[in-house]
CSV table of C-alpha atoms in Angstrom, one decimal:
chain,number,residue,atom,x,y,z
A,1,ALA,CA,16.2,33.4,23.7
A,2,ARG,CA,15.5,36.9,24.9
A,3,ALA,CA,11.9,38.1,24.3
A,4,VAL,CA,11.6,40.9,21.8
A,5,GLY,CA,11.5,44.3,23.6
A,6,SER,CA,13.0,42.9,26.8
A,7,PRO,CA,16.2,44.7,28.2
A,8,PRO,CA,19.5,43.2,27.3
A,9,PRO,CA,21.5,41.3,30.0
A,10,ALA,CA,23.5,43.7,32.2
A,11,GLY,CA,26.8,42.5,30.8
A,12,LEU,CA,25.7,43.4,27.3
A,13,GLU,CA,24.4,46.9,28.1
A,14,LEU,CA,26.3,49.4,26.0
A,15,LYS,CA,26.5,52.7,27.8
A,16,PRO,CA,26.4,55.9,25.7
A,17,SER,CA,29.7,56.8,27.2
A,18,LEU,CA,31.4,53.7,25.9
A,19,ILE,CA,30.2,54.3,22.4
A,20,GLU,CA,31.0,58.0,22.5
A,21,PHE,CA,34.5,57.3,23.9
A,22,HIS,CA,35.5,55.3,20.8
A,23,ALA,CA,33.3,56.9,18.1
A,24,GLU,CA,35.9,59.4,16.9
A,25,GLU,CA,38.8,57.0,16.4
A,26,VAL,CA,36.6,54.3,14.9
A,27,ALA,CA,35.3,56.9,12.5
A,28,ASP,CA,39.0,57.8,11.7
A,29,ALA,CA,39.7,54.1,11.0
A,30,VAL,CA,36.8,54.0,8.6
A,31,ALA,CA,38.0,57.3,6.9
A,32,ASP,CA,41.5,55.9,6.6
A,33,ALA,CA,40.2,52.7,5.1
A,34,ILE,CA,38.2,54.7,2.5
A,35,GLU,CA,41.2,56.9,1.7
A,36,GLY,CA,43.4,53.8,1.4
A,37,GLY,CA,41.0,52.1,-1.0
A,38,GLY,CA,39.9,49.5,1.5
A,39,GLY,CA,36.8,47.7,0.4
A,40,GLY,CA,36.8,49.5,-3.0
A,41,GLY,CA,37.0,53.0,-1.4
A,42,ASP,CA,33.3,53.3,-0.3
A,43,ILE,CA,32.1,53.5,3.2
A,44,ILE,CA,30.3,50.1,3.2
A,45,GLY,CA,33.3,48.4,1.7
A,46,ALA,CA,35.6,50.1,4.2
A,47,VAL,CA,33.5,48.9,7.2
A,48,LYS,CA,33.5,45.4,5.8
A,49,SER,CA,37.3,45.6,5.3
A,50,LEU,CA,37.7,46.6,9.0
A,51,ALA,CA,35.6,43.6,10.0
A,52,SER,CA,38.0,41.3,8.2
A,53,PRO,CA,40.9,39.6,10.1
A,54,ALA,CA,43.3,42.1,8.5
A,55,GLY,CA,41.2,45.1,9.3
A,56,ALA,CA,40.8,44.0,12.9
A,57,GLN,CA,44.5,44.5,13.3
A,58,ASP,CA,43.9,48.3,13.2
A,59,TRP,CA,44.6,49.3,16.8
A,60,ARG,CA,41.6,51.6,17.0
A,61,VAL,CA,39.2,48.9,15.9
A,62,ALA,CA,40.9,46.2,18.0
A,63,ARG,CA,40.8,48.4,21.1
A,64,PHE,CA,37.1,49.1,20.6
A,65,PHE,CA,36.1,45.5,20.1
A,66,ALA,CA,38.4,44.4,23.0
A,67,ARG,CA,36.5,46.7,25.2
A,68,LEU,CA,33.1,45.5,24.0
A,69,LYS,CA,34.1,41.9,24.7
A,70,ALA,CA,35.3,42.9,28.2
A,71,VAL,CA,31.9,44.6,28.9
A,72,ALA,CA,30.0,41.7,27.5
A,73,ALA,CA,32.0,39.1,29.4
A,74,GLY,CA,31.9,41.1,32.7
A,75,GLY,CA,34.6,40.4,35.3
A,76,LYS,CA,35.0,37.6,37.7
A,77,GLY,CA,33.7,39.0,41.0
A,78,LYS,CA,33.9,42.5,39.6
A,79,SER,CA,31.2,45.0,38.9
A,80,LEU,CA,30.6,46.3,35.4
A,81,ALA,CA,31.8,49.7,36.6
A,82,ASP,CA,35.1,48.1,37.7
A,83,VAL,CA,35.5,46.4,34.3
A,84,GLU,CA,34.7,49.7,32.5
A,85,ALA,CA,37.2,51.6,34.6
A,86,LYS,CA,39.9,49.1,33.9
A,87,TRP,CA,39.4,49.2,30.2
A,88,LEU,CA,39.0,53.0,30.1
A,89,LEU,CA,42.3,53.5,31.7
A,90,LYS,CA,43.9,50.9,29.3
A,91,ALA,CA,42.3,52.8,26.4
A,92,LEU,CA,44.2,55.9,27.4
A,93,ASP,CA,47.5,54.3,26.7
A,94,GLY,CA,49.4,56.2,24.0
A,95,PHE,CA,50.6,59.7,23.3
A,96,TRP,CA,49.0,63.1,23.9
A,97,LEU,CA,49.7,66.8,23.4
A,98,ASP,CA,48.3,69.5,25.6
A,99,GLY,CA,47.3,73.1,24.8
A,100,ALA,CA,50.8,74.4,25.7
A,101,GLY,CA,52.5,72.0,23.2
A,102,VAL,CA,53.7,69.7,26.0
A,103,ALA,CA,53.8,66.0,25.0
A,104,SER,CA,52.8,63.3,27.4
A,105,SER,CA,52.7,59.5,27.2
A,106,VAL,CA,50.4,57.1,29.1
A,107,GLN,CA,51.2,53.5,29.7
A,108,ASP,CA,49.5,51.1,32.2
A,109,GLY,CA,48.0,53.7,34.4
A,110,LYS,CA,51.1,55.9,34.5
A,111,ALA,CA,51.6,59.3,32.8
A,112,THR,CA,54.8,61.0,31.9
A,113,ILE,CA,54.0,64.7,31.3
A,114,GLY,CA,56.7,66.7,29.6
A,115,GLY,CA,59.5,64.5,30.8
A,116,LYS,CA,58.4,64.6,34.4
A,117,SER,CA,58.5,61.6,36.7
A,118,LYS,CA,55.7,59.1,36.1
A,119,MET,CA,52.3,60.0,37.8
A,120,SER,CA,49.4,57.7,38.4
A,121,VAL,CA,46.3,57.9,36.3
A,122,THR,CA,43.2,56.9,38.3
A,123,MET,CA,39.4,56.8,38.0
A,124,LYS,CA,37.3,58.5,40.6
A,125,GLY,CA,33.5,59.0,40.3
A,126,GLY,CA,33.6,58.1,36.6
A,127,GLN,CA,36.2,60.7,35.8
A,128,ILE,CA,39.9,60.4,35.0
A,129,CYS,CA,42.4,62.0,37.5
A,130,VAL,CA,46.1,62.9,37.0
A,131,ASP,CA,48.5,65.5,38.4
A,132,GLY,CA,45.7,67.2,40.5
A,133,MET,CA,43.4,67.5,37.4
A,134,THR,CA,40.1,65.8,36.8
A,135,SER,CA,38.6,65.2,33.4
A,136,SER,CA,35.5,67.3,32.6
A,137,SER,CA,34.9,65.4,29.4
A,138,PHE,CA,36.8,62.8,27.4
A,139,THR,CA,36.9,60.6,24.3
A,140,SER,CA,39.5,58.4,22.9
A,141,LYS,CA,41.0,61.4,21.1
A,142,ARG,CA,40.6,64.3,23.5
A,143,ILE,CA,40.5,64.9,27.3
A,144,ASP,CA,39.5,68.3,28.8
A,145,TRP,CA,41.1,68.7,32.3
A,146,ALA,CA,39.6,70.8,35.1
A,147,LYS,CA,40.7,72.1,38.5
A,148,GLY,CA,38.1,73.6,40.8
A,149,GLY,CA,35.4,73.2,38.2
A,150,ASP,CA,37.3,75.3,35.6
A,151,VAL,CA,38.8,73.7,32.4
A,152,VAL,CA,42.6,74.4,32.7
A,153,ASN,CA,44.0,72.2,29.9
A,154,SER,CA,43.2,69.8,27.1
A,155,TRP,CA,44.9,66.8,25.7
A,156,VAL,CA,44.6,65.6,22.1
A,157,ARG,CA,45.9,62.2,21.0
A,158,LEU,CA,49.0,61.9,18.9
A,159,SER,CA,50.3,59.0,16.8
A,160,LYS,CA,53.7,57.6,17.8
A,161,GLU,CA,55.2,59.4,14.8
A,162,GLU,CA,53.6,62.8,15.8
A,163,TYR,CA,54.8,62.3,19.4
A,164,ASP,CA,58.4,61.6,18.3
A,165,GLN,CA,58.4,64.7,16.2
A,166,VAL,CA,57.0,66.9,19.0
A,167,VAL,CA,59.6,65.5,21.4
A,168,LYS,CA,62.4,66.1,18.9
A,169,GLU,CA,61.3,69.7,18.2
A,170,ALA,CA,61.0,70.3,22.0
A,171,ALA,CA,64.6,69.0,22.5
A,172,GLU,CA,65.8,71.2,19.7
A,173,ARG,CA,64.1,74.3,21.2
A,174,GLN,CA,65.7,73.5,24.6
A,175,ALA,CA,69.1,73.1,23.1
A,176,GLU,CA,68.7,76.4,21.2
A,177,GLU,CA,67.5,78.2,24.3
A,178,LYS,CA,70.5,76.7,26.2
A,179,ARG,CA,72.9,78.0,23.5
A,180,ALA,CA,71.2,81.4,23.5
A,181,LYS,CA,71.5,81.7,27.3
A,182,ALA,CA,75.2,80.7,27.2
A,183,GLU,CA,75.8,83.2,24.5
A,184,ALA,CA,74.0,86.0,26.4
A,185,GLU,CA,76.0,85.2,29.5
A,186,ARG,CA,79.3,85.2,27.5
A,187,ARG,CA,78.4,88.6,26.1
A,188,ALA,CA,77.5,90.0,29.5
A,189,LYS,CA,80.8,88.9,30.9
A,190,GLU,CA,82.7,90.5,28.0
A,191,GLU,CA,80.8,93.8,28.4
A,192,LYS,CA,81.4,93.8,32.1
A,193,ALA,CA,85.1,93.1,31.6
A,194,GLN,CA,85.3,95.9,29.0
A,195,ALA,CA,83.5,98.3,31.3
A,196,GLU,CA,85.9,97.5,34.1
A,197,ARG,CA,88.9,98.1,31.8
A,198,ARG,CA,87.6,101.4,30.7
A,199,ALA,CA,87.0,102.4,34.3
A,200,LYS,CA,90.6,101.5,35.2
A,201,GLU,CA,91.9,103.4,32.1
A,202,GLU,CA,89.9,106.5,33.0
A,203,LYS,CA,91.0,106.4,36.6
A,204,ALA,CA,94.6,106.1,35.5
A,205,GLN,CA,94.3,109.1,33.2
A,206,ALA,CA,92.7,111.3,35.9
């Protein structure tokens, strides 16, 4: 047994960054459980309901505890930093929306930003890197991206339903813009043709 007051084993050390990363979405899971009447609708009951086998199926709770288990178990021949980096990248899987309204998806270390080809998501110096940007701060729900030390963009997490809606609306806007462009080009051609006809008529009357 470990003596009272002695430091925990290295594999069980919970870094503040680990807790901070998951705090928001775990709090969301608790809030959703309360709203849904889990555990009688109070916070203690909600937490207990999330600790039950059924509650553990909540992806936010499951991801948090999976990461805790990975940190506690350590990695075979790997440092705790390597284990942390692996699980951090895995925790980024899902859907995101940036400040310009562009939706992105991340899966297994690859990001698709606004329909572009997949780009690698990597860890460097404890920060997330993608598409020439480096995270200046991040949690499971938000990433602030920087270039040259200045924050240039932010991502906020979306649910699958929210992501599908954003993608649908973006496609509808693109289709409308395409129709508007085609209509503008058609009108421009008509106006040009009318101008040429008038010029010919005026020349013939001169």
